[in-house]
Amino acid sequence: MTEAASRPAIVLVQGDITDQSVDAIVNAANSSLLGGGGVDGAIHRRGGPEILADCRRLRASHYGKGLPTGHAVATTAGRLPARWVIHTVGPVWRPDEDRSPLLASCYRESLRVAGELGARTVAFPAISTGICGWPLDDGARVAVRAVREAAAGSVEEIRFVLFDEVAYRAFEEAVAG
Ligand code: APR
C-alpha cells in the first residue's frame, strides 16, 4: 500500500525487515547497543559482526553510558542489503504514564539521522510493540503521526515492515485514520 503525497511516501509491507533492500534499516535496539532479541537479534544475526563492532566503537566513544531512549545513531549495515542500520531505543510501555513522546522521538530522530546520511529509503519496524510491550494499535498511530510530522530531508520512502498480518492491519488503519 502506498500513500501519495508531496511528503515521503509511506509504504507498508508485511515481512522480515532484514530482507528489505533500502538505504537504511532502523533497529529497535536497547541502550547497550550490544544486541538483543526480536528485530535487534535478527539484524545482528543477518548483518554479521561488523554491526556489533561499530556498536562497540560507539560505546567506547560517544555513547559510553549507552544510547538514551528516543535517540538514534547509525552504523554500517554489514551484510544486510542496506547501507546503514540506524539504531534507536524505544520506550517500554507503561500503563500509568504516557511515554508516546519518547516513541515518537525514535521515529523522528531516526529520520533525522537518515536525512543527514542522505538516505532515500528507510525501513522501520513497529518500534516498542514486541518485547517493550506497547499495544500495537497505539504504537502504529504514534509511528504514523510521528513520521508524517517529522523533517525527512533526503528521505523519499518510509517503509514500515510489519512482521505479521495483525501488525500490518494496525498500520493500515493508522495510515487511513
Ligand atoms: N522484521 C520485522 N519485524 C519484526 C522482526 C523482523 N525480523 N522481528 C520482530 N519483529 C516485530 C515484532 O513482532 C514487534 O511487532 O518488531 C516489533 C518490535 O519488536 P521487538 O524486536 O521486540 O522490539 P521492541 O519491542 O522495541 O523491544 C526492543 O527488545 O530485543 C530487544 O534489544 C532489544 O531490548 C530491546 C527490545
PDB file of N, CA and C and ligand atoms in Angstrom, residues 15-17 28-30 35-40 42 125-132 161 163, ligand 1:
ATOM      1  N   GLY A  15       6.464  -8.545   6.393  1.00  0.00           N
ATOM      2  CA  GLY A  15       7.645  -9.366   6.166  1.00  0.00           C
ATOM      3  C   GLY A  15       8.706  -9.157   7.217  1.00  0.00           C
ATOM      4  N   ASP A  16       9.910  -9.608   6.849  1.00  0.00           N
ATOM      5  CA  ASP A  16      11.072  -9.545   7.745  1.00  0.00           C
ATOM      6  C   ASP A  16      11.910  -8.342   7.334  1.00  0.00           C
ATOM      7  N   ILE A  17      12.204  -7.482   8.273  1.00  0.00           N
ATOM      8  CA  ILE A  17      12.917  -6.242   7.936  1.00  0.00           C
ATOM      9  C   ILE A  17      14.326  -6.527   7.391  1.00  0.00           C
ATOM     10  N   ALA A  28      15.192  -1.682  16.334  1.00  0.00           N
ATOM     11  CA  ALA A  28      14.609  -1.463  17.673  1.00  0.00           C
ATOM     12  C   ALA A  28      15.594  -2.035  18.684  1.00  0.00           C
ATOM     13  N   ALA A  29      16.582  -1.219  19.028  1.00  0.00           N
ATOM     14  CA  ALA A  29      17.702  -1.672  19.858  1.00  0.00           C
ATOM     15  C   ALA A  29      17.411  -1.435  21.337  1.00  0.00           C
ATOM     16  N   ASN A  30      18.383  -1.718  22.172  1.00  0.00           N
ATOM     17  CA  ASN A  30      18.319  -1.275  23.572  1.00  0.00           C
ATOM     18  C   ASN A  30      19.525  -0.380  23.823  1.00  0.00           C
ATOM     19  N   GLY A  35      23.053  -5.664  21.208  1.00  0.00           N
ATOM     20  CA  GLY A  35      22.217  -6.748  20.698  1.00  0.00           C
ATOM     21  C   GLY A  35      21.148  -7.176  21.678  1.00  0.00           C
ATOM     22  N   GLY A  36      20.241  -8.005  21.168  1.00  0.00           N
ATOM     23  CA  GLY A  36      19.118  -8.475  21.978  1.00  0.00           C
ATOM     24  C   GLY A  36      18.309  -9.474  21.171  1.00  0.00           C
ATOM     25  N   GLY A  37      16.999  -9.564  21.453  1.00  0.00           N
ATOM     26  CA  GLY A  37      16.133 -10.479  20.709  1.00  0.00           C
ATOM     27  C   GLY A  37      15.368  -9.735  19.633  1.00  0.00           C
ATOM     28  N   GLY A  38      14.235 -10.268  19.199  1.00  0.00           N
ATOM     29  CA  GLY A  38      13.354  -9.589  18.242  1.00  0.00           C
ATOM     30  C   GLY A  38      14.084  -9.077  17.008  1.00  0.00           C
ATOM     31  N   VAL A  39      13.719  -7.879  16.585  1.00  0.00           N
ATOM     32  CA  VAL A  39      14.329  -7.253  15.403  1.00  0.00           C
ATOM     33  C   VAL A  39      15.843  -7.115  15.600  1.00  0.00           C
ATOM     34  N   ASP A  40      16.230  -6.708  16.786  1.00  0.00           N
ATOM     35  CA  ASP A  40      17.640  -6.488  17.117  1.00  0.00           C
ATOM     36  C   ASP A  40      18.457  -7.766  16.870  1.00  0.00           C
ATOM     37  N   ALA A  42      17.638 -10.319  15.004  1.00  0.00           N
ATOM     38  CA  ALA A  42      17.600 -10.681  13.577  1.00  0.00           C
ATOM     39  C   ALA A  42      18.605  -9.825  12.790  1.00  0.00           C
ATOM     40  N   PRO A 125      10.757  -0.987  11.710  1.00  0.00           N
ATOM     41  CA  PRO A 125       9.875  -1.978  12.334  1.00  0.00           C
ATOM     42  C   PRO A 125       8.866  -1.223  13.204  1.00  0.00           C
ATOM     43  N   ALA A 126       7.933  -1.953  13.781  1.00  0.00           N
ATOM     44  CA  ALA A 126       6.974  -1.351  14.719  1.00  0.00           C
ATOM     45  C   ALA A 126       7.665  -1.268  16.081  1.00  0.00           C
ATOM     46  N   ILE A 127       8.404  -0.165  16.256  1.00  0.00           N
ATOM     47  CA  ILE A 127       9.254   0.004  17.448  1.00  0.00           C
ATOM     48  C   ILE A 127       8.417  -0.114  18.731  1.00  0.00           C
ATOM     49  N   SER A 128       8.973  -0.799  19.695  1.00  0.00           N
ATOM     50  CA  SER A 128       8.411  -0.982  21.054  1.00  0.00           C
ATOM     51  C   SER A 128       7.211  -1.929  21.139  1.00  0.00           C
ATOM     52  N   THR A 129       6.727  -2.447  19.997  1.00  0.00           N
ATOM     53  CA  THR A 129       5.498  -3.260  20.068  1.00  0.00           C
ATOM     54  C   THR A 129       5.761  -4.743  20.323  1.00  0.00           C
ATOM     55  N   GLY A 130       7.020  -5.111  20.554  1.00  0.00           N
ATOM     56  CA  GLY A 130       7.331  -6.506  20.857  1.00  0.00           C
ATOM     57  C   GLY A 130       7.697  -6.646  22.321  1.00  0.00           C
ATOM     58  N   ILE A 131       8.966  -6.839  22.572  1.00  0.00           N
ATOM     59  CA  ILE A 131       9.463  -7.044  23.933  1.00  0.00           C
ATOM     60  C   ILE A 131       9.097  -5.859  24.839  1.00  0.00           C
ATOM     61  N   CYS A 132       9.046  -4.658  24.283  1.00  0.00           N
ATOM     62  CA  CYS A 132       8.719  -3.462  25.091  1.00  0.00           C
ATOM     63  C   CYS A 132       7.236  -3.343  25.437  1.00  0.00           C
ATOM     64  N   VAL A 161       7.825  -2.114   7.984  1.00  0.00           N
ATOM     65  CA  VAL A 161       7.889  -3.549   7.702  1.00  0.00           C
ATOM     66  C   VAL A 161       7.302  -4.280   8.896  1.00  0.00           C
ATOM     67  N   PHE A 163       5.748  -7.530  10.835  1.00  0.00           N
ATOM     68  CA  PHE A 163       6.118  -8.942  10.879  1.00  0.00           C
ATOM     69  C   PHE A 163       4.946  -9.866  10.588  1.00  0.00           C
TER      70      PHE A 163
HETATM   71  N1  APR B   1      11.228  -7.998  10.986  1.00  0.00           N
HETATM   72  C1  APR B   1      10.212  -7.130  11.211  1.00  0.00           C
HETATM   73  N2  APR B   1       9.581  -7.044  12.394  1.00  0.00           N
HETATM   74  C2  APR B   1       9.972  -7.873  13.381  1.00  0.00           C
HETATM   75  C3  APR B   1      11.034  -8.805  13.228  1.00  0.00           C
HETATM   76  C4  APR B   1      11.671  -8.851  11.957  1.00  0.00           C
HETATM   77  N3  APR B   1      12.668  -9.686  11.704  1.00  0.00           N
HETATM   78  N4  APR B   1      11.194  -9.468  14.411  1.00  0.00           N
HETATM   79  C5  APR B   1      10.273  -8.986  15.268  1.00  0.00           C
HETATM   80  N5  APR B   1       9.523  -8.038  14.651  1.00  0.00           N
HETATM   81  C6  APR B   1       8.431  -7.213  15.181  1.00  0.00           C
HETATM   82  C7  APR B   1       7.751  -7.672  16.434  1.00  0.00           C
HETATM   83  O1  APR B   1       6.708  -8.569  16.117  1.00  0.00           O
HETATM   84  C8  APR B   1       7.222  -6.372  17.003  1.00  0.00           C
HETATM   85  O2  APR B   1       5.982  -6.006  16.419  1.00  0.00           O
HETATM   86  O3  APR B   1       9.005  -5.946  15.537  1.00  0.00           O
HETATM   87  C9  APR B   1       8.257  -5.329  16.565  1.00  0.00           C
HETATM   88  C10 APR B   1       9.198  -4.863  17.658  1.00  0.00           C
HETATM   89  O4  APR B   1       9.556  -5.966  18.460  1.00  0.00           O
HETATM   90  P1  APR B   1      10.948  -6.128  19.224  1.00  0.00           P
HETATM   91  O5  APR B   1      12.012  -6.529  18.269  1.00  0.00           O
HETATM   92  O6  APR B   1      10.699  -6.992  20.391  1.00  0.00           O
HETATM   93  O7  APR B   1      11.322  -4.615  19.669  1.00  0.00           O
HETATM   94  P2  APR B   1      10.861  -3.741  20.920  1.00  0.00           P
HETATM   95  O8  APR B   1       9.503  -4.060  21.429  1.00  0.00           O
HETATM   96  O9  APR B   1      11.159  -2.321  20.519  1.00  0.00           O
HETATM   97  O10 APR B   1      11.866  -4.176  22.060  1.00  0.00           O
HETATM   98  C11 APR B   1      13.222  -3.804  21.981  1.00  0.00           C
HETATM   99  O11 APR B   1      13.995  -5.970  22.517  1.00  0.00           O
HETATM  100  O12 APR B   1      15.477  -7.355  21.509  1.00  0.00           O
HETATM  101  C12 APR B   1      15.345  -6.403  22.416  1.00  0.00           C
HETATM  102  O13 APR B   1      17.467  -5.344  22.311  1.00  0.00           O
HETATM  103  C13 APR B   1      16.086  -5.162  22.085  1.00  0.00           C
HETATM  104  O14 APR B   1      15.858  -4.564  24.353  1.00  0.00           O
HETATM  105  C14 APR B   1      15.424  -4.258  23.044  1.00  0.00           C
HETATM  106  C15 APR B   1      13.989  -4.636  22.962  1.00  0.00           C
END
